XYZ file of C-alpha atoms in Angstrom:
503
model
C -7.280 -15.982 32.313
C -5.570 -13.416 34.573
C -2.105 -12.346 33.437
C -1.509 -8.990 35.137
C 0.238 -8.365 38.435
C 0.882 -11.128 40.969
C -1.309 -14.067 40.112
C -3.857 -14.870 42.790
C -3.574 -18.458 43.986
C -0.205 -19.143 42.428
C 2.301 -20.826 44.740
C 6.019 -19.932 44.816
C 6.732 -23.425 43.490
C 4.458 -22.894 40.512
C 6.013 -19.491 39.849
C 9.424 -21.133 39.978
C 8.453 -23.707 37.359
C 7.022 -21.007 35.104
C 10.157 -18.892 35.442
C 12.422 -21.839 34.666
C 11.032 -22.467 31.177
C 11.439 -18.898 29.894
C 14.308 -17.709 27.685
C 13.670 -13.976 27.117
C 15.786 -11.367 25.410
C 16.563 -7.850 26.571
C 17.988 -4.564 25.332
C 21.474 -3.320 26.124
C 25.005 -4.579 26.683
C 24.650 -4.797 30.467
C 22.139 -6.675 32.606
C 19.132 -4.419 33.279
C 17.687 -4.243 36.778
C 14.451 -5.989 35.793
C 16.389 -8.954 34.462
C 18.513 -9.157 37.612
C 15.317 -9.379 39.630
C 13.860 -12.055 37.368
C 17.052 -14.103 37.537
C 16.969 -13.859 41.305
C 13.424 -15.228 41.182
C 14.628 -18.262 39.218
C 14.376 -17.218 35.565
C 15.780 -20.270 33.799
C 17.193 -18.791 30.603
C 18.244 -15.709 28.697
C 18.512 -15.302 24.914
C 21.288 -13.033 23.666
C 21.080 -11.198 20.346
C 23.602 -9.125 18.444
C 22.184 -5.996 20.113
C 23.661 -7.354 23.371
C 27.089 -8.356 22.070
C 30.040 -6.089 21.278
C 33.325 -7.932 21.764
C 34.819 -10.859 23.653
C 35.567 -8.998 26.882
C 32.126 -7.404 27.034
C 30.361 -10.714 26.303
C 32.305 -12.517 29.053
C 31.461 -9.750 31.518
C 27.799 -9.926 30.512
C 27.466 -13.683 30.926
C 29.340 -13.531 34.247
C 26.883 -10.885 35.464
C 23.948 -13.085 34.428
C 25.381 -16.067 36.310
C 26.048 -13.917 39.365
C 22.271 -13.604 39.710
C 21.492 -17.241 38.847
C 24.434 -19.662 38.510
C 22.261 -22.206 36.698
C 20.822 -19.883 34.049
C 20.850 -21.201 30.484
C 22.449 -18.524 28.284
C 21.541 -18.964 24.637
C 22.191 -17.319 21.297
C 22.040 -18.282 17.617
C 25.637 -18.391 16.442
C 25.271 -20.202 13.133
C 28.781 -19.112 12.101
C 27.575 -17.996 8.711
C 25.445 -15.099 7.536
C 23.612 -15.393 10.859
C 26.251 -14.577 13.450
C 25.933 -13.006 16.873
C 29.432 -13.204 18.334
C 30.796 -11.548 15.180
C 27.800 -9.467 14.174
C 29.857 -6.264 13.973
C 32.683 -7.773 11.921
C 31.059 -10.572 9.934
C 31.767 -14.223 10.585
C 35.353 -15.392 10.305
C 33.986 -18.771 9.231
C 31.863 -19.888 6.292
C 28.277 -20.886 6.917
C 26.464 -24.141 6.371
C 25.955 -23.882 2.609
C 29.683 -23.392 2.046
C 30.504 -26.338 4.291
C 27.997 -28.453 2.390
C 29.610 -27.409 -0.896
C 32.986 -28.635 0.357
C 31.286 -31.763 1.744
C 34.047 -32.701 4.161
C 32.347 -33.690 7.442
C 35.657 -33.616 9.298
C 36.085 -29.985 8.275
C 32.523 -29.209 9.345
C 33.159 -30.819 12.722
C 36.340 -28.792 13.168
C 34.625 -25.509 12.286
C 31.775 -26.278 14.701
C 34.242 -27.216 17.435
C 35.921 -23.839 17.035
C 32.518 -22.168 17.277
C 31.953 -24.127 20.480
C 35.307 -23.041 21.924
C 34.440 -19.396 21.293
C 30.995 -19.787 22.827
C 32.219 -21.690 25.871
C 34.909 -19.037 26.435
C 32.189 -16.395 26.203
C 30.120 -18.199 28.847
C 27.277 -19.324 26.592
C 25.373 -22.533 27.364
C 23.107 -23.191 24.400
C 23.534 -22.445 20.706
C 20.334 -22.211 18.654
C 22.171 -23.986 15.836
C 22.731 -25.791 13.541
C 20.073 -25.208 10.915
C 19.374 -28.685 9.548
C 16.590 -27.722 7.147
C 16.907 -29.243 3.676
C 16.952 -26.390 1.176
C 14.573 -27.910 -1.343
C 12.903 -24.655 -2.481
C 15.089 -22.067 -4.237
C 12.489 -19.415 -3.409
C 12.735 -20.074 0.328
C 13.211 -16.621 1.888
C 14.488 -17.685 5.298
C 16.772 -20.709 4.885
C 19.050 -20.158 1.874
C 22.735 -20.147 2.825
C 21.832 -21.261 6.348
C 21.230 -24.824 5.085
C 23.955 -27.331 4.262
C 22.250 -28.076 0.949
C 19.338 -29.653 -0.880
C 20.313 -33.317 -0.467
C 18.835 -34.812 2.736
C 21.711 -37.245 3.159
C 24.328 -34.513 2.724
C 22.504 -32.350 5.259
C 22.288 -35.333 7.619
C 26.008 -36.082 7.601
C 26.911 -32.432 8.174
C 24.271 -32.075 10.883
C 25.920 -34.994 12.628
C 29.367 -33.418 12.274
C 28.261 -29.939 13.395
C 26.478 -31.257 16.482
C 29.450 -33.425 17.410
C 31.943 -30.606 16.986
C 29.983 -27.969 18.872
C 29.057 -30.207 21.792
C 32.635 -31.428 22.189
C 33.327 -27.917 23.510
C 30.577 -28.215 26.129
C 27.996 -26.027 24.373
C 24.605 -27.589 23.694
C 23.561 -27.732 20.045
C 19.967 -27.098 18.960
C 18.863 -28.521 15.596
C 16.259 -26.340 13.868
C 13.560 -25.694 12.564
C 11.654 -28.912 13.288
C 10.188 -30.691 11.380
C 11.828 -28.792 8.487
C 11.556 -25.266 7.034
C 13.267 -25.917 3.699
C 10.292 -26.710 1.480
C 8.488 -23.417 2.055
C 8.260 -20.100 0.223
C 7.030 -18.131 3.255
C 9.246 -16.668 5.996
C 7.934 -17.799 9.393
C 9.153 -14.504 10.850
C 6.286 -12.814 9.004
C 3.690 -15.453 8.089
C 2.730 -19.051 8.757
C 4.270 -21.338 6.113
C 2.537 -24.538 5.080
C 4.552 -27.668 4.327
C 2.458 -29.552 1.804
C 4.504 -32.771 1.606
C 3.021 -36.083 2.658
C 4.288 -37.945 5.714
C 6.029 -40.398 3.400
C 7.778 -37.574 1.552
C 8.803 -35.870 4.793
C 10.287 -39.118 6.083
C 12.831 -39.146 3.265
C 13.318 -35.387 2.741
C 13.180 -33.363 5.960
C 13.567 -35.924 8.752
C 16.930 -37.625 7.992
C 18.963 -34.669 9.359
C 16.987 -34.756 12.601
C 17.520 -38.488 12.917
C 21.255 -37.930 12.425
C 21.364 -35.097 14.955
C 19.476 -37.155 17.534
C 21.754 -40.146 16.981
C 24.693 -37.773 17.573
C 23.302 -36.783 20.942
C 21.977 -33.311 20.140
C 20.840 -31.733 23.378
C 18.056 -29.541 21.981
C 15.689 -29.167 19.040
C 13.987 -25.901 18.061
C 10.457 -25.994 16.717
C 9.475 -24.313 13.483
C 6.350 -22.178 13.249
C 5.108 -24.312 10.369
C 1.766 -25.823 9.492
C 2.360 -29.441 8.475
C -1.020 -30.935 7.507
C 0.494 -34.389 7.010
C 0.825 -34.558 10.804
C -1.540 -31.873 12.064
C -3.863 -29.840 9.823
C -4.890 -27.438 12.578
C -1.929 -26.402 14.745
C 1.561 -25.147 13.830
C 4.358 -27.535 14.786
C 5.256 -25.424 17.829
C 1.754 -25.985 19.227
C 1.197 -29.544 17.994
C 1.507 -32.508 20.347
C 1.202 -34.786 17.311
C 4.451 -33.320 16.007
C 6.358 -32.610 19.240
C 5.335 -35.746 21.123
C 4.098 -38.171 18.492
C 6.783 -37.496 15.892
C 9.782 -36.011 17.703
C 9.573 -37.811 21.038
C 7.968 -41.142 20.175
C 8.884 -41.805 16.562
C 12.337 -40.203 16.468
C 13.201 -40.977 20.078
C 14.355 -37.521 21.168
C 14.483 -36.979 24.941
C 16.317 -33.649 25.114
C 15.127 -30.070 25.372
C 12.485 -28.828 22.938
C 12.736 -25.044 22.626
C 10.371 -22.891 20.621
C 11.320 -20.423 17.965
C 10.415 -16.903 19.111
C 6.791 -16.909 20.249
C 6.539 -13.200 19.417
C 6.886 -13.963 15.697
C 3.732 -12.941 13.798
C 3.299 -16.457 12.397
C 2.024 -17.564 15.827
C 1.569 -14.374 17.849
C -1.048 -12.949 15.485
C -3.054 -16.152 15.798
C -2.690 -16.929 19.513
C -1.073 -13.895 21.113
C 2.372 -14.139 22.696
C 1.072 -15.577 25.955
C -1.347 -17.925 24.201
C 1.428 -19.211 21.955
C 3.669 -19.886 24.960
C 0.984 -21.792 26.875
C -0.073 -23.816 23.847
C 3.542 -24.723 23.086
C 4.168 -25.986 26.619
C 0.933 -27.965 26.610
C 1.917 -29.536 23.279
C 5.294 -30.714 24.577
C 7.765 -27.816 24.302
C 10.108 -27.319 27.274
C 11.516 -23.816 26.848
C 9.930 -20.635 25.511
C 12.150 -18.357 23.448
C 10.899 -14.763 23.364
C 12.548 -11.418 22.937
C 13.814 -11.082 19.415
C 11.285 -8.327 18.726
C 9.372 -8.301 22.027
C 11.777 -7.666 24.874
C 11.562 -6.309 28.369
C 10.186 -6.991 31.808
C 6.547 -6.759 30.780
C 6.466 -9.647 28.330
C 8.283 -11.936 30.782
C 5.764 -11.200 33.526
C 2.805 -11.656 31.201
C 4.029 -15.024 29.952
C 4.926 -16.285 33.421
C 1.507 -15.308 34.766
C -0.236 -16.844 31.759
C 1.592 -20.125 32.352
C 0.610 -20.122 36.023
C -3.012 -19.289 35.187
C -3.111 -22.124 32.661
C -1.959 -24.576 35.329
C -4.509 -23.275 37.802
C -7.419 -23.530 35.361
C -6.318 -26.928 34.042
C -5.321 -25.843 30.547
C -1.711 -26.849 31.230
C -1.100 -29.857 33.518
C 1.396 -29.022 36.255
C 3.151 -32.327 35.583
C 3.823 -31.188 32.002
C 5.270 -27.889 33.247
C 7.415 -29.694 35.816
C 8.693 -32.045 33.121
C 9.607 -29.065 30.927
C 11.430 -27.315 33.789
C 13.367 -30.486 34.607
C 14.651 -30.674 31.037
C 15.871 -27.075 31.232
C 17.738 -27.902 34.444
C 19.155 -31.067 32.909
C 20.579 -29.138 29.946
C 22.131 -26.550 32.265
C 23.781 -29.280 34.341
C 25.064 -31.089 31.240
C 26.617 -27.930 29.842
C 28.301 -26.974 33.126
C 29.853 -30.429 33.432
C 30.906 -30.638 29.787
C 32.410 -27.147 29.730
C 34.623 -28.063 32.676
C 35.778 -31.219 30.916
C 36.292 -29.479 27.561
C 38.362 -26.683 29.106
C 41.190 -29.171 29.672
C 41.371 -30.162 25.975
C 44.103 -28.509 23.931
C 42.817 -26.237 21.182
C 43.973 -26.244 17.582
C 46.221 -23.170 17.240
C 44.996 -22.121 13.786
C 41.391 -21.474 12.804
C 39.824 -23.517 10.028
C 37.520 -20.674 9.006
C 39.329 -18.992 6.125
C 40.705 -22.282 4.822
C 37.172 -23.687 4.733
C 35.860 -20.595 2.929
C 38.623 -20.909 0.323
C 37.738 -24.540 -0.300
C 34.087 -23.656 -0.831
C 34.552 -21.065 -3.584
C 33.638 -22.225 -7.101
C 34.480 -20.475 -10.390
C 33.134 -20.751 -13.925
C 35.079 -18.944 -16.610
C 38.680 -17.957 -17.138
C 38.737 -14.247 -16.369
C 40.901 -14.542 -13.254
C 42.967 -13.013 -11.895
C 42.006 -9.431 -12.605
C 44.328 -7.523 -14.936
C 43.955 -4.271 -12.987
C 42.209 -2.728 -9.991
C 38.475 -3.073 -10.774
C 35.304 -1.154 -10.342
C 33.031 -3.061 -7.930
C 29.249 -2.752 -7.813
C 27.601 -4.443 -4.831
C 23.825 -4.755 -5.026
C 22.039 -4.689 -1.670
C 19.018 -6.980 -1.724
C 16.608 -7.797 1.077
C 17.702 -10.507 3.511
C 15.620 -12.321 6.088
C 15.245 -10.916 9.589
C 17.617 -13.472 11.131
C 20.552 -11.772 9.380
C 21.617 -8.641 11.237
C 21.476 -5.608 8.969
C 24.637 -4.224 10.602
C 26.769 -7.253 9.759
C 29.275 -6.335 7.041
C 29.472 -8.362 3.844
C 30.864 -8.125 0.350
C 34.029 -8.322 -1.698
C 34.968 -4.664 -2.177
C 36.594 -4.104 1.218
C 39.013 -7.067 1.144
C 39.662 -6.557 -2.568
C 40.656 -2.943 -1.953
C 43.261 -4.162 0.520
C 44.670 -6.595 -2.028
C 44.363 -4.340 -5.084
C 44.786 -0.665 -4.164
C 42.923 1.545 -6.596
C 39.785 -0.589 -6.491
C 36.667 1.577 -6.443
C 33.310 0.451 -5.134
C 29.682 1.475 -4.816
C 26.658 -0.123 -3.154
C 23.301 0.146 -4.843
C 19.712 -0.622 -3.943
C 16.768 -1.237 -6.234
C 16.181 2.447 -7.001
C 19.751 3.736 -7.172
C 21.066 4.786 -10.600
C 23.909 2.799 -12.092
C 27.251 4.580 -12.050
C 29.133 5.051 -15.327
C 31.367 2.099 -16.129
C 34.987 3.095 -16.639
C 36.337 1.964 -20.012
C 39.233 -0.429 -19.810
C 38.734 -1.356 -16.156
C 37.507 -4.744 -15.011
C 33.991 -4.762 -13.594
C 33.018 -6.949 -10.619
C 29.311 -7.258 -9.748
C 28.462 -8.665 -6.312
C 24.965 -10.019 -5.559
C 23.112 -12.055 -2.960
C 20.301 -14.419 -4.032
C 20.030 -12.720 -7.430
C 17.492 -15.271 -8.706
C 15.068 -14.399 -5.870
C 14.769 -10.704 -6.697
C 13.286 -9.665 -10.049
C 14.732 -6.152 -9.857
C 18.201 -7.521 -9.170
C 18.052 -10.042 -11.995
C 16.923 -7.273 -14.352
C 19.717 -4.915 -13.332
C 22.269 -7.690 -13.578
C 21.091 -8.548 -17.094
C 21.229 -4.886 -18.109
C 24.788 -4.511 -16.855
C 25.948 -7.722 -18.503
C 24.431 -6.680 -21.828
C 26.824 -3.739 -21.790
C 29.694 -5.533 -20.077
C 29.561 -9.231 -20.940
C 33.110 -9.542 -19.637
C 32.040 -8.557 -16.106
C 32.774 -10.934 -13.250
C 29.736 -11.823 -11.150
C 30.190 -12.867 -7.523
C 27.127 -14.594 -6.060
C 27.334 -14.511 -2.244
C 23.890 -15.926 -1.556
C 22.071 -19.064 -2.613
C 23.045 -19.864 -6.220
C 20.238 -19.794 -8.745
C 19.776 -22.036 -11.767
C 22.158 -19.997 -13.944
C 25.674 -18.574 -13.677
C 25.603 -15.204 -15.463
C 28.693 -13.220 -16.355
C 31.876 -13.786 -18.315
C 33.286 -15.271 -15.148
C 31.072 -16.358 -12.272
C 32.226 -16.894 -8.685
C 30.052 -18.621 -6.100
C 30.977 -18.283 -2.419
C 27.887 -19.980 -0.889
C 27.586 -17.274 1.743
C 28.331 -13.640 2.512
C 30.554 -14.033 5.566
C 33.738 -12.047 6.019
C 35.717 -15.236 5.425
C 33.848 -15.925 2.188
C 34.357 -12.369 0.958
C 38.061 -12.612 1.673
C 38.330 -15.927 -0.168
C 36.623 -14.461 -3.253
C 38.823 -11.341 -3.138
C 41.942 -13.498 -3.066
C 40.831 -15.283 -6.213
C 40.041 -12.016 -7.951
C 43.413 -10.544 -7.036
C 45.386 -13.660 -7.896
C 46.450 -14.254 -4.296
C 44.980 -17.728 -4.075
C 45.244 -21.008 -5.954
C 42.414 -21.853 -8.347
C 42.679 -25.533 -7.467
C 39.057 -25.568 -6.294
C 37.552 -24.015 -9.414
C 34.696 -25.854 -11.043
C 31.182 -25.182 -12.229
C 28.947 -24.217 -9.302
């Protein structure tokens, strides 16, 4: 299969179809020349990452420049409004994420938060949001879902999936439920390896599929595939490359007729097995409509290689042209829907106050009676590994907002090998962790500290584990800026404890 240079025998129409289904990323905060050329040739989509986004004015200028080259381009990003944020990657999300919203379990609140996300995205000029995550978090050791899920109860996840989709799309931004058919019951991160979902079809029907049914019934415009091996449906091909899953299950059984977009085809879980171009062609042949690429592989080269590989696959019969045309038509249909809905939504009055901080406050749970603090504390924040979807530059924690509320607070951040600082006698100690139960070194260090300071307050900002260590234990269900502020208010006595209960 020829993939270099201009493909011999490929018509302009075929090249146009191949261009339409691609959603690549790029480097920089302005549109590079190669991307301008590709857009002029009919590139159908662009995926934005936090490396492209600085502030509101810059993002609006960027999306306007993209549309100047192709007015119909689908502009996508994954603004989950939790630990995974792109619009607020440099400041941390001003809203709680899915797990916190699930803890509150108020679908009207979830819909309002998602609507506000949609307003921000529509104002920024973004068409498609690779969100919400509707995976059911049924494995505490899951390294990639965690706080990104609404919870472990399929029915709870389903009702919040419905609310999130409804809220976001009311602002004219297309929602994209992910990672189909469900990434929650895995202990492998699909960014690095190929997870296997071992449940039977009967088990999946009542555990992972209800949120997708709810999202589809709510009119979700897109679904993102998961790079998952699901032997109950297909023992040989990952979901992204499986027609049994994309067509047989998602299209025929669940009745979804919107856009199917792949997770990044450069991810090792599929790229190491098929190559980036092979993964893209196989996904289209299996029923996917749009190819996301560019999280780790970005630039003009990969776009040209994939486009040429798609054209070559049509020419040699590997990929029917009718299938490619169908995929391209769905991309165009989503672009048209978003343009029309954004115009209609722009006339709707916005709620003047954000629901973000209020939602984060409602999510916080406390066990113990050591609040508020009696004096400015010493804060130790342990930095544990997070999955690749969470930007390493995104700020998190409790120390910064607590220092504002209680001057004299001191803080240190520690990794696995850093020595513990001396604990000041007579001062409260606050220990901040993320997913403590998932990291043996962190659990050990936490136990060691608590053996010396059983009165210490532990703030868990990740997925709660089976226990609640510490004299007082605070659970925020996420590490967003809003969640950190809500916890700091409780610690400082600046917020009501009406929501306290056992996590």
